[in-house]
Short mmCIF file of C-alpha atoms and ligand atoms in Angstrom, two decimals:
data_model
loop_
_atom_site.label_atom_id
_atom_site.label_comp_id
_atom_site.label_asym_id
_atom_site.label_seq_id
_atom_site.Cartn_x
_atom_site.Cartn_y
_atom_site.Cartn_z
CA UNK S 1 0.64 0.55 0.04
CA UNK S 2 1.44 3.51 -0.67
CA UNK S 3 2.01 5.82 1.75
CA UNK S 4 -1.14 8.76 1.62
CA UNK S 5 2.42 10.79 0.63
CA UNK S 6 3.76 9.43 -1.73
CA UNK S 7 0.00 9.80 -2.84
CA UNK S 8 -0.24 13.20 -2.66
CA UNK S 9 3.04 13.77 -4.32
CA UNK S 10 2.72 12.02 -6.82
CA UNK S 11 -1.60 12.98 -7.47
CA UNK S 12 0.39 16.38 -7.75
CA UNK S 13 2.55 15.30 -10.39
CA UNK S 14 0.67 13.03 -12.83
CA UNK S 15 -2.36 16.68 -12.02
CA UNK S 16 -1.29 18.89 -15.22
CA UNK S 17 -1.24 15.03 -17.12
CA UNK S 18 -4.67 14.85 -16.15
CA UNK S 19 -7.04 17.07 -18.06
CA UNK S 20 -6.46 15.53 -21.18
CA UNK S 21 -7.70 12.26 -20.56
CA UNK S 22 -10.71 13.61 -18.28
CA UNK S 23 -12.06 15.60 -20.85
CA UNK S 24 -12.29 13.14 -22.78
CA UNK S 25 -13.53 11.05 -20.69
CA UNK S 26 -16.11 13.56 -19.79
CA UNK S 27 -16.64 13.49 -24.22
CA UNK S 28 -17.51 10.56 -24.21
CA UNK S 29 -19.97 9.92 -21.16
CA UNK S 30 -21.56 12.88 -23.04
CA UNK S 31 -21.63 12.08 -26.35
CA UNK S 32 -22.88 8.10 -25.96
CA UNK S 33 -25.90 9.47 -22.85
CA UNK S 34 -26.33 11.35 -24.83
CA UNK S 35 -26.82 9.70 -28.21
CA UNK S 36 -28.08 6.81 -25.85
CA UNK S 37 -30.66 9.27 -25.36
CA UNK S 38 -31.69 9.66 -28.23
CA UNK S 39 -31.64 5.82 -29.33
CA UNK S 40 -33.84 5.60 -25.94
CA UNK S 41 -36.42 7.30 -26.55
CA UNK S 42 -37.30 5.84 -29.96
CA UNK S 43 -37.07 1.75 -28.91
CA UNK S 44 -39.32 3.36 -26.21
CA UNK S 45 -41.33 4.36 -28.11
CA UNK S 46 -40.99 1.45 -30.24
CA UNK S 47 -42.19 -0.62 -26.58
CA UNK S 48 -46.06 1.57 -25.75
CA UNK S 49 -46.43 1.53 -29.71
CA UNK S 50 -49.10 -1.28 -30.76
CA UNK S 51 -46.86 -2.23 -34.07
CA UNK S 52 -45.68 -5.99 -32.86
CA UNK S 53 -42.60 -5.96 -35.48
CA UNK S 54 -41.36 -2.58 -33.59
CA UNK S 55 -41.99 -4.74 -29.85
CA UNK S 56 -40.14 -7.55 -31.89
CA UNK S 57 -37.00 -5.26 -32.04
CA UNK S 58 -37.42 -3.20 -29.02
CA UNK S 59 -37.38 -6.80 -26.56
CA UNK S 60 -34.36 -8.22 -28.67
CA UNK S 61 -32.12 -4.89 -29.28
CA UNK S 62 -32.89 -4.71 -25.10
CA UNK S 63 -32.45 -8.40 -24.39
CA UNK S 64 -28.92 -8.95 -26.46
CA UNK S 65 -27.62 -5.75 -24.51
CA UNK S 66 -29.08 -6.76 -20.99
CA UNK S 67 -27.39 -10.79 -21.85
CA UNK S 68 -23.90 -9.91 -22.92
CA UNK S 69 -20.90 -8.45 -21.53
CA UNK S 70 -20.02 -4.72 -21.82
CA UNK S 71 -16.56 -5.54 -22.49
CA UNK S 72 -17.72 -7.32 -24.97
CA UNK S 73 -20.05 -5.67 -27.03
CA UNK S 74 -17.81 -2.52 -26.28
CA UNK S 75 -14.98 -5.40 -28.75
CA UNK S 76 -17.43 -5.73 -31.67
CA UNK S 77 -19.59 -2.69 -32.12
CA UNK S 78 -16.22 -0.53 -31.92
CA UNK S 79 -14.49 -2.31 -34.23
CA UNK S 80 -17.49 -3.13 -36.13
CA UNK S 81 -18.25 1.46 -36.42
CA UNK S 82 -14.11 1.56 -36.92
CA UNK S 83 -13.55 -0.92 -39.76
CA UNK S 84 -16.11 -1.58 -41.59
CA UNK S 85 -17.68 2.30 -42.28
CA UNK S 86 -13.88 4.25 -40.78
CA UNK S 87 -16.39 5.87 -38.67
CA UNK S 88 -13.15 7.31 -36.23
CA UNK S 89 -12.35 6.16 -32.80
CA UNK S 90 -13.55 8.74 -30.96
CA UNK S 91 -16.87 8.13 -32.89
CA UNK S 92 -16.79 4.69 -33.25
CA UNK S 93 -16.38 4.02 -28.96
CA UNK S 94 -18.89 6.90 -28.36
CA UNK S 95 -21.87 5.03 -30.82
CA UNK S 96 -20.23 1.32 -28.99
CA UNK S 97 -21.10 3.34 -25.24
CA UNK S 98 -24.24 5.00 -26.44
CA UNK S 99 -25.76 1.40 -28.53
CA UNK S 100 -24.89 0.08 -24.67
CA UNK S 101 -26.33 2.82 -22.77
CA UNK S 102 -29.87 3.24 -24.87
CA UNK S 103 -31.55 0.27 -24.22
CA UNK S 104 -31.01 1.02 -20.69
CA UNK S 105 -32.31 4.20 -20.93
CA UNK S 106 -35.13 3.00 -23.60
CA UNK S 107 -36.21 1.28 -20.02
CA UNK S 108 -36.61 4.10 -18.20
CA UNK S 109 -38.53 6.42 -20.65
CA UNK S 110 -40.76 3.11 -21.32
CA UNK S 111 -41.10 3.53 -17.45
CA UNK S 112 -41.63 7.12 -17.46
CA UNK S 113 -43.93 7.35 -20.23
CA UNK S 114 -45.90 3.92 -18.53
CA UNK S 115 -46.14 5.59 -14.62
CA UNK S 116 -48.24 8.92 -16.74
CA UNK S 117 -52.56 8.25 -15.69
CA UNK S 118 -54.30 6.59 -18.72
CA UNK S 119 -56.57 9.54 -18.24
CA UNK S 120 -53.64 11.76 -20.49
CA UNK S 121 -53.80 9.78 -23.02
CA UNK S 122 -57.90 9.07 -22.47
CA UNK S 123 -57.73 13.04 -22.78
CA UNK S 124 -56.37 14.15 -25.22
CA UNK S 125 -57.97 11.83 -27.11
CA UNK S 126 -61.71 12.13 -26.71
CA UNK S 127 -60.49 15.94 -27.09
CA UNK S 128 -60.21 15.03 -30.63
CA UNK S 129 -56.27 14.40 -30.87
CA UNK S 130 -54.61 11.50 -32.30
CA UNK S 131 -53.24 8.84 -30.16
CA UNK S 132 -49.06 10.68 -31.69
CA UNK S 133 -50.17 13.76 -31.03
CA UNK S 134 -51.26 12.77 -26.90
CA UNK S 135 -47.72 11.45 -26.94
CA UNK S 136 -46.15 14.65 -28.36
CA UNK S 137 -47.64 17.16 -26.42
CA UNK S 138 -49.14 15.72 -23.58
CA UNK S 139 -47.57 12.17 -22.91
CA UNK S 140 -43.90 12.78 -23.54
CA UNK S 141 -43.25 16.29 -21.38
CA UNK S 142 -44.42 14.76 -18.11
CA UNK S 143 -42.21 11.38 -18.84
CA UNK S 144 -39.52 13.30 -19.91
CA UNK S 145 -39.81 15.63 -16.75
CA UNK S 146 -39.84 11.98 -14.83
CA UNK S 147 -37.36 10.62 -16.31
CA UNK S 148 -34.50 13.10 -15.98
CA UNK S 149 -33.06 11.21 -11.86
CA UNK S 150 -32.70 8.27 -13.36
CA UNK S 151 -30.94 8.87 -16.42
CA UNK S 152 -28.42 11.42 -13.91
CA UNK S 153 -28.44 8.14 -12.50
CA UNK S 154 -26.99 6.44 -16.12
CA UNK S 155 -25.52 9.16 -16.55
CA UNK S 156 -22.69 8.37 -14.04
CA UNK S 157 -23.31 4.50 -15.26
CA UNK S 158 -22.05 5.12 -18.08
CA UNK S 159 -19.66 7.26 -16.89
CA UNK S 160 -17.65 4.93 -15.01
CA UNK S 161 -18.57 2.47 -18.31
CA UNK S 162 -16.20 4.63 -20.64
CA UNK S 163 -13.74 3.44 -19.13
CA UNK S 164 -13.77 -0.02 -21.52
CA UNK S 165 -12.75 2.45 -23.68
CA UNK S 166 -8.77 2.10 -23.29
CA UNK S 167 -9.36 -1.34 -24.06
CA UNK S 168 -9.34 0.22 -27.53
CA UNK S 169 -7.17 2.46 -26.98
CA UNK S 170 -9.06 5.42 -26.13
CA UNK S 171 -7.07 7.94 -23.87
CA UNK S 172 -9.40 7.93 -21.17
CA UNK S 173 -8.49 8.61 -16.95
CA UNK S 174 -8.42 5.20 -17.07
CA UNK S 175 -6.14 4.42 -19.61
CA UNK S 176 -3.87 6.68 -18.12
CA UNK S 177 -3.36 5.11 -14.95
CA UNK S 178 -3.05 1.93 -16.73
CA UNK S 179 0.28 3.82 -18.37
CA UNK S 180 1.52 5.38 -15.95
CA UNK S 181 1.36 1.99 -13.68
CA UNK S 182 2.81 0.02 -16.85
CA UNK S 183 5.49 2.93 -16.85
CA UNK S 184 6.41 3.19 -13.48
CA UNK S 185 4.83 -0.31 -11.19
CA UNK S 186 3.65 1.45 -8.82
CA UNK S 187 0.08 0.50 -9.84
CA UNK S 188 -2.19 0.74 -6.70
CA UNK S 189 -0.60 4.69 -6.49
CA UNK S 190 -2.20 5.77 -9.92
CA UNK S 191 -4.84 3.28 -10.19
CA UNK S 192 -6.08 4.59 -6.26
CA UNK S 193 -5.54 8.45 -7.99
CA UNK S 194 -7.55 7.13 -11.39
CA UNK S 195 -10.01 6.20 -8.27
CA UNK S 196 -10.09 8.70 -7.12
CA UNK S 197 -11.08 11.62 -10.22
CA UNK S 198 -13.81 9.11 -10.96
CA UNK S 199 -14.96 9.35 -6.97
CA UNK S 200 -15.28 13.03 -6.87
CA UNK S 201 -16.83 13.50 -10.67
CA UNK S 202 -19.02 10.83 -9.80
CA UNK S 203 -19.65 12.98 -6.05
CA UNK S 204 -20.72 16.12 -8.00
CA UNK S 205 -23.21 14.41 -10.40
CA UNK S 206 -24.39 13.30 -8.19
CA UNK S 207 -25.28 16.47 -5.89
CA UNK S 208 -26.37 18.00 -9.31
CA UNK S 209 -28.98 15.34 -9.63
CA UNK S 210 -30.50 14.95 -5.68
CA UNK S 211 -30.58 18.76 -6.88
CA UNK S 212 -32.49 18.34 -9.86
CA UNK S 213 -34.64 15.53 -8.08
CA UNK S 214 -35.84 18.23 -5.44
CA UNK S 215 -36.56 20.79 -7.64
CA UNK S 216 -39.49 18.62 -10.03
CA UNK S 217 -40.98 17.44 -7.36
CA UNK S 218 -40.98 20.69 -5.76
CA UNK S 219 -42.52 21.44 -8.75
CA UNK S 220 -44.59 18.72 -9.40
CA UNK S 221 -48.81 18.07 -8.91
CA UNK X 1 -93.18 10.56 -35.37
CA UNK X 2 -91.05 13.94 -33.97
CA UNK X 3 -89.15 15.03 -36.81
CA UNK X 4 -86.42 15.72 -34.41
CA UNK X 5 -83.35 14.65 -34.93
CA UNK X 6 -81.18 12.23 -33.66
CA UNK X 7 -76.98 13.13 -32.68
CA UNK X 8 -76.45 9.37 -31.07
CA UNK X 9 -78.05 6.15 -31.59
CA UNK X 10 -76.46 2.86 -29.87
CA UNK X 11 -78.67 -0.28 -31.36
CA UNK X 12 -78.11 -3.70 -29.54
CA UNK X 13 -74.81 -2.46 -28.13
CA UNK X 14 -72.22 -5.20 -27.04
CA UNK X 15 -68.76 -4.79 -24.86
CA UNK X 16 -66.99 -7.46 -23.11
CA UNK X 17 -64.18 -7.07 -21.25
CA UNK X 18 -62.63 -10.82 -21.24
CA UNK X 19 -65.10 -13.11 -20.44
CA UNK X 20 -67.33 -10.26 -18.65
CA UNK X 21 -70.17 -9.23 -20.59
CA UNK X 22 -70.51 -6.13 -18.82
CA UNK X 23 -72.28 -4.52 -22.37
CA UNK X 24 -75.55 -6.40 -23.01
CA UNK X 25 -77.81 -5.18 -25.81
CA UNK X 26 -78.27 -1.99 -25.25
CA UNK X 27 -79.58 0.84 -27.03
CA UNK X 28 -80.70 4.28 -26.84
CA UNK X 29 -81.68 7.31 -28.68
CA UNK X 30 -79.86 10.73 -28.32
CA UNK X 31 -82.16 13.61 -30.24
CA UNK X 32 -80.34 17.03 -30.40
CA UNK X 33 -80.67 19.32 -27.87
CA UNK X 34 -82.05 16.57 -25.17
CA UNK X 35 -79.44 15.82 -21.81
CA UNK X 36 -79.84 12.00 -20.94
CA UNK X 37 -78.57 11.02 -17.47
CA UNK X 38 -77.67 7.48 -16.30
CA UNK X 39 -77.94 6.30 -13.38
CA UNK X 40 -77.78 3.09 -11.85
CA UNK X 41 -76.17 1.02 -9.85
CA UNK X 42 -71.49 0.44 -9.42
CA UNK X 43 -70.80 -1.14 -11.89
CA UNK X 44 -73.64 -1.79 -13.85
CA UNK X 45 -71.82 -0.32 -17.03
CA UNK X 46 -72.40 3.99 -17.18
CA UNK X 47 -68.65 4.44 -17.32
CA UNK X 48 -68.52 1.55 -20.96
CA UNK X 49 -71.19 2.47 -21.71
CA UNK X 50 -70.05 6.31 -22.15
CA UNK X 51 -66.51 4.95 -23.21
CA UNK X 52 -68.01 3.78 -25.69
CA UNK X 53 -69.56 6.22 -27.05
CA UNK X 54 -65.87 8.42 -27.11
CA UNK X 55 -64.40 4.91 -28.96
CA UNK X 56 -62.63 4.88 -26.09
CA UNK X 57 -63.93 1.00 -26.18
CA UNK X 58 -64.86 -0.74 -28.72
CA UNK X 59 -67.27 -2.48 -29.26
CA UNK X 60 -67.96 -6.21 -29.57
CA UNK X 61 -71.31 -6.17 -31.32
CA UNK X 62 -74.07 -3.67 -32.19
CA UNK X 63 -73.44 -0.19 -33.75
CA UNK X 64 -73.06 3.15 -32.23
CA UNK X 65 -74.51 6.28 -34.93
CA UNK X 66 -73.33 9.69 -34.02
CA UNK X 67 -75.67 12.34 -36.87
CA UNK X 68 -77.18 9.19 -37.85
CA UNK X 69 -73.04 7.66 -39.57
CA UNK X 70 -72.19 4.42 -38.80
CA UNK X 71 -69.01 4.32 -37.36
CA UNK X 72 -66.99 1.44 -37.31
CA UNK X 73 -63.63 2.16 -35.69
CA UNK X 74 -61.51 0.41 -37.66
CA UNK X 75 -62.24 2.42 -40.50
CA UNK X 76 -62.90 5.60 -39.41
CA UNK X 77 -60.97 8.51 -38.80
CA UNK X 78 -62.18 8.41 -35.03
CA UNK X 79 -60.40 11.47 -33.93
CA UNK X 80 -62.46 13.34 -36.42
CA UNK X 81 -66.53 11.48 -34.07
CA UNK X 82 -64.11 13.00 -30.87
CA UNK X 83 -64.31 16.45 -32.44
CA UNK X 84 -68.02 16.70 -32.52
CA UNK X 85 -67.93 14.35 -29.11
CA UNK X 86 -66.32 15.80 -26.23
CA UNK X 87 -66.49 13.92 -22.85
CA UNK X 88 -65.43 14.80 -19.20
CA UNK X 89 -64.60 13.00 -16.47
CA UNK X 90 -64.68 11.64 -13.63
CA UNK X 91 -61.00 12.99 -12.85
CA UNK X 92 -60.97 15.97 -14.82
CA UNK X 93 -57.67 14.73 -16.59
CA UNK X 94 -55.98 17.78 -17.32
CA UNK X 95 -52.77 18.28 -18.65
CA UNK X 96 -50.25 19.27 -15.70
CA UNK X 97 -47.97 20.79 -17.45
CA UNK X 98 -50.19 23.01 -18.44
CA UNK X 99 -51.67 26.36 -17.47
CA UNK X 100 -54.88 26.69 -18.10
CA UNK X 101 -54.81 28.77 -21.31
CA UNK X 102 -53.04 25.84 -22.77
CA UNK X 103 -54.83 22.72 -21.25
CA UNK X 104 -57.83 25.05 -23.65
CA UNK X 105 -56.74 25.64 -26.35
CA UNK X 106 -53.66 23.12 -26.84
CA UNK X 107 -56.45 20.65 -28.60
CA UNK X 108 -58.20 23.53 -31.62
CA UNK X 109 -54.84 24.57 -32.10
CA UNK X 110 -53.09 21.49 -32.51
CA UNK X 111 -55.86 18.85 -33.67
CA UNK X 112 -57.60 22.22 -35.63
CA UNK X 113 -54.76 23.50 -37.11
CA UNK X 114 -56.85 26.30 -35.64
CA UNK X 115 -55.12 30.23 -35.65
CA UNK X 116 -53.06 31.29 -32.46
CA UNK X 117 -55.17 34.07 -31.90
CA UNK X 118 -58.68 33.73 -32.10
CA UNK X 119 -57.75 30.53 -30.90
CA UNK X 120 -57.06 32.16 -27.62
CA UNK X 121 -59.67 34.83 -27.75
CA UNK X 122 -62.26 31.46 -27.06
CA UNK X 123 -60.22 29.72 -25.53
CA UNK X 124 -60.79 33.11 -22.64
CA UNK X 125 -64.66 33.55 -23.85
CA UNK X 126 -64.90 29.66 -22.13
CA UNK X 127 -63.21 30.48 -19.28
CA UNK X 128 -64.86 33.60 -18.38
CA UNK X 129 -68.43 31.42 -18.93
CA UNK X 130 -66.93 28.86 -16.62
CA UNK X 131 -65.86 31.38 -14.04
CA UNK X 132 -62.34 30.97 -14.44
CA UNK X 133 -61.36 34.16 -16.16
CA UNK X 134 -58.40 35.29 -13.49
CA UNK X 135 -57.17 31.21 -13.46
CA UNK X 136 -56.05 31.74 -17.41
CA UNK X 137 -52.90 31.47 -16.04
CA UNK X 138 -52.13 29.27 -13.09
CA UNK X 139 -51.71 25.11 -13.65
CA UNK X 140 -53.93 23.52 -12.17
CA UNK X 141 -52.55 22.00 -9.45
CA UNK X 142 -53.44 25.33 -8.27
CA UNK X 143 -57.68 24.79 -8.10
CA UNK X 144 -59.59 23.43 -5.92
CA UNK X 145 -61.87 20.37 -7.71
CA UNK X 146 -64.82 22.73 -9.07
CA UNK X 147 -62.25 24.96 -10.69
CA UNK X 148 -60.08 21.61 -12.84
CA UNK X 149 -64.39 20.11 -13.36
CA UNK X 150 -64.78 23.66 -15.62
CA UNK X 151 -61.46 23.74 -16.56
CA UNK X 152 -61.99 20.46 -18.55
CA UNK X 153 -65.55 21.15 -19.69
CA UNK X 154 -64.40 24.22 -21.23
CA UNK X 155 -61.34 22.64 -22.48
CA UNK X 156 -64.59 20.45 -24.02
CA UNK X 157 -66.50 22.97 -25.29
CA UNK X 158 -62.97 24.90 -27.59
CA UNK X 159 -63.29 21.73 -29.82
CA UNK X 160 -67.22 23.36 -30.95
CA UNK X 161 -68.40 19.79 -30.17
CA UNK X 162 -72.79 19.14 -29.92
CA UNK X 163 -71.99 16.33 -28.18
CA UNK X 164 -70.85 16.10 -24.17
CA UNK X 165 -70.29 12.88 -22.11
CA UNK X 166 -69.77 13.66 -18.64
CA UNK X 167 -69.32 10.80 -16.72
CA UNK X 168 -69.53 11.19 -13.25
CA UNK X 169 -68.35 15.57 -13.05
CA UNK X 170 -68.72 15.93 -9.79
CA UNK X 171 -67.89 12.43 -7.92
CA UNK X 172 -64.49 12.61 -6.86
CA UNK X 173 -65.65 16.38 -5.32
CA UNK X 174 -65.58 18.25 -2.69
CA UNK X 175 -69.52 17.88 -0.83
CA UNK X 176 -69.02 22.06 -1.17
CA UNK X 177 -67.67 21.86 -4.79
CA UNK X 178 -70.74 19.43 -6.73
CA UNK X 179 -72.87 22.75 -7.09
CA UNK X 180 -70.39 24.82 -9.32
CA UNK X 181 -70.03 22.57 -11.18
CA UNK X 182 -73.37 21.07 -11.39
CA UNK X 183 -74.03 24.93 -12.64
CA UNK X 184 -72.58 24.93 -15.36
CA UNK X 185 -73.32 22.05 -17.04
CA UNK X 186 -76.96 23.00 -16.23
CA UNK X 187 -76.10 26.36 -18.25
CA UNK X 188 -74.44 23.91 -21.60
CA UNK X 189 -78.46 22.32 -21.11
CA UNK X 190 -79.47 25.60 -21.29
CA UNK X 191 -77.62 26.85 -23.96
CA UNK X 192 -79.20 23.00 -25.56
CA UNK X 193 -76.54 20.86 -25.76
CA UNK X 194 -76.81 17.47 -26.00
CA UNK X 195 -75.85 15.70 -23.18
CA UNK X 196 -74.80 12.54 -21.84
CA UNK X 197 -73.92 12.00 -18.57
CA UNK X 198 -73.41 9.96 -15.98
CA UNK X 199 -74.43 11.30 -12.32
CA UNK X 200 -75.60 10.09 -9.24
CA UNK X 201 -77.02 13.78 -8.60
CA UNK X 202 -80.58 13.15 -8.16
CA UNK X 203 -81.97 16.97 -7.43
CA UNK X 204 -79.57 17.35 -10.96
CA UNK X 205 -81.15 14.46 -12.74
CA UNK X 206 -84.65 15.75 -12.31
CA UNK X 207 -84.12 19.44 -12.56
CA UNK X 208 -81.74 19.37 -15.97
CA UNK X 209 -82.51 15.34 -17.58
CA UNK X 210 -84.87 15.34 -21.16
CA UNK X 211 -84.45 11.47 -20.16
CA UNK X 212 -83.70 9.66 -17.59
CA UNK X 213 -82.19 5.52 -18.41
CA UNK X 214 -81.74 3.86 -15.01
CA UNK X 215 -79.27 0.97 -16.02
CA UNK X 216 -78.85 -2.33 -14.05
CA UNK X 217 -77.14 -5.59 -14.96
CA UNK X 218 -75.90 -4.06 -18.54
CA UNK X 219 -78.98 -3.35 -19.99
CA UNK X 220 -81.08 -0.09 -20.04
CA UNK X 221 -83.96 -1.79 -17.74
CA UNK X 222 -86.69 1.86 -18.09
CA UNK X 223 -85.62 5.04 -19.60
CA UNK X 224 -88.18 7.57 -19.35
CA UNK X 225 -88.38 11.23 -18.33
CA UNK X 226 -87.96 12.24 -14.96
CA UNK X 227 -91.27 12.95 -12.75
CA UNK X 228 -92.13 8.97 -14.11
CA UNK X 229 -88.43 7.71 -12.95
CA UNK X 230 -88.64 9.16 -9.56
CA UNK X 231 -93.01 9.54 -8.77
CA UNK X 232 -93.58 6.52 -11.10
CA UNK X 233 -90.55 3.94 -11.97
CA UNK X 234 -92.16 1.21 -13.60
CA UNK X 235 -89.69 -1.52 -13.03
CA UNK X 236 -89.33 -3.31 -9.10
CA UNK X 237 -85.78 -2.60 -10.34
CA UNK X 238 -85.42 0.75 -11.25
CA UNK X 239 -88.13 1.21 -7.29
CA UNK X 240 -85.21 -0.91 -5.36
CA UNK X 241 -82.19 1.68 -6.77
CA UNK X 242 -84.00 4.35 -6.09
CA UNK X 243 -85.15 3.48 -2.16
CA UNK X 244 -81.47 2.62 -1.82
CA UNK X 245 -80.21 6.78 -3.12
CA UNK X 246 -82.50 9.28 -2.85
N1 ATP Z 1 -61.49 -2.09 -18.68
C1 ATP Z 1 -62.21 -2.99 -17.99
N2 ATP Z 1 -61.13 -4.41 -17.95
C2 ATP Z 1 -61.90 -5.37 -17.60
N3 ATP Z 1 -63.11 -5.24 -16.42
C3 ATP Z 1 -63.90 -3.93 -15.85
C4 ATP Z 1 -63.51 -2.96 -17.38
N4 ATP Z 1 -64.48 -1.61 -17.04
C5 ATP Z 1 -65.10 -1.56 -16.58
N5 ATP Z 1 -65.03 -3.12 -16.39
C6 ATP Z 1 -66.14 -4.13 -15.92
O1 ATP Z 1 -67.13 -3.63 -15.94
C7 ATP Z 1 -69.00 -3.47 -14.88
C8 ATP Z 1 -69.09 -1.64 -15.45
O2 ATP Z 1 -67.72 -1.60 -15.35
P1 ATP Z 1 -68.58 -0.06 -15.49
O3 ATP Z 1 -67.11 1.32 -15.28
O4 ATP Z 1 -69.08 0.69 -16.87
O5 ATP Z 1 -70.01 0.02 -14.12
P2 ATP Z 1 -70.64 1.94 -13.75
O6 ATP Z 1 -72.07 1.75 -14.15
O7 ATP Z 1 -69.78 2.96 -14.54
O8 ATP Z 1 -70.08 1.91 -12.16
P3 ATP Z 1 -69.84 3.04 -11.78
O9 ATP Z 1 -70.65 3.31 -11.28
O10 ATP Z 1 -69.01 2.00 -9.65
O11 ATP Z 1 -68.18 3.74 -12.24
C9 ATP Z 1 -67.89 -3.38 -14.07
O12 ATP Z 1 -68.12 -5.08 -13.45
C10 ATP Z 1 -66.40 -3.23 -13.61
O13 ATP Z 1 -65.47 -4.19 -12.92
MG1 MG Z 2 -68.35 4.55 -14.67
#
């Protein structure tokens, strides 16, 4: 176990190296959550639709993502995107993560959509609006609001999961820790330091989500 | 025969949920400008009947004609039918993320693609009509139950329906708030709106209804003028029901 003073020393010594990987981790996470949300919304709408084939496609997608290890998904999707359609490194990795988180985000959206009182759809229909108009104008805005706290949690998960991008040669946080430890054989020090980085970001973000949750709860009916 | 225009004709309507037959051969006719009050015990099928007329439930048999036209839920554009047939629910079902004014404007703007400025003027007039002008810009959560229900009525009227259906519009209200909603509905009746109203407010039925229909176990057992139903019911089951509720 490295001493506290050694850890502190190394933390400050390596601080400048961490800036770029930190940014990349953040970019990967934001990109994958945004794209994942778009995928998730589309899949959630398929799931709540009456369109049988759509439901089947959505279910198979969610089953495959839930039923296989993330690292395997990342390798398959990354090399698929990178080699076959030449998306470049960043977007291949971001899309791989997005397709993964999309399945979980779809379940978040589906849950929120189904949590909206049935009377809302009936009110829209009884007023002569179509079901898609009611979905878009009445159900989704309310469901989106309810999705914000669980989406915040998904963001935290995605942030941690983005560390697996180190294995596809992305120079993000975890990858830097691996490199530093390989150079110095002082593994514990750098993995502890990178853990601290993740922990601090997650704590900051948890706080933000918590605050948002409280604000939303106040505005609720 | 009188040459009244029939707005709603329900013919031999059947509706089941799974194995349970909830509506058994219901036949009902409502002429233009008439108010029909539906009464009956809990579970007798009143809600199911008016939900079928709004096509929120799809019948298993029989026929529903709106202004003389038989409606096939599979082929006909139900949004067009529902623009003629408004519905007010027991639990209001206002849109909580929209202000009172936006609630009233929503359907004309979205379903009819109506002009925004004109829709707004009409919505404000409707809010005035139900006595809620000063609440136009608040959210439904800050309204009392009676106010919510009056907004729901205004919202429905904004589509200029020919027919209005009410499913126990005052049942979720505190007793002291029932009157204001009934008053609004009475106004509507006086304006000549064709209405079917499910209610337990027998005083209102006596005063406002042109016809009272008593439902029992999925059938309309008796339909007559209010004075007849209340003073001299023909059917034993009607008499029993009224003895219990009056
Ligand atoms: N969606 C549904 N699925 C299954 N059964 C239903 C459904 N809706 C209604 N029912 C059943 O149909 C019967 C009639 O219900 P309905 O709501 O029409 O009665 P009601 O006369 O409106 O009663 P209440 O006065 O309690 O509102 C009841 O036995 C009810 O349990
Ligand atoms: Mg009912």
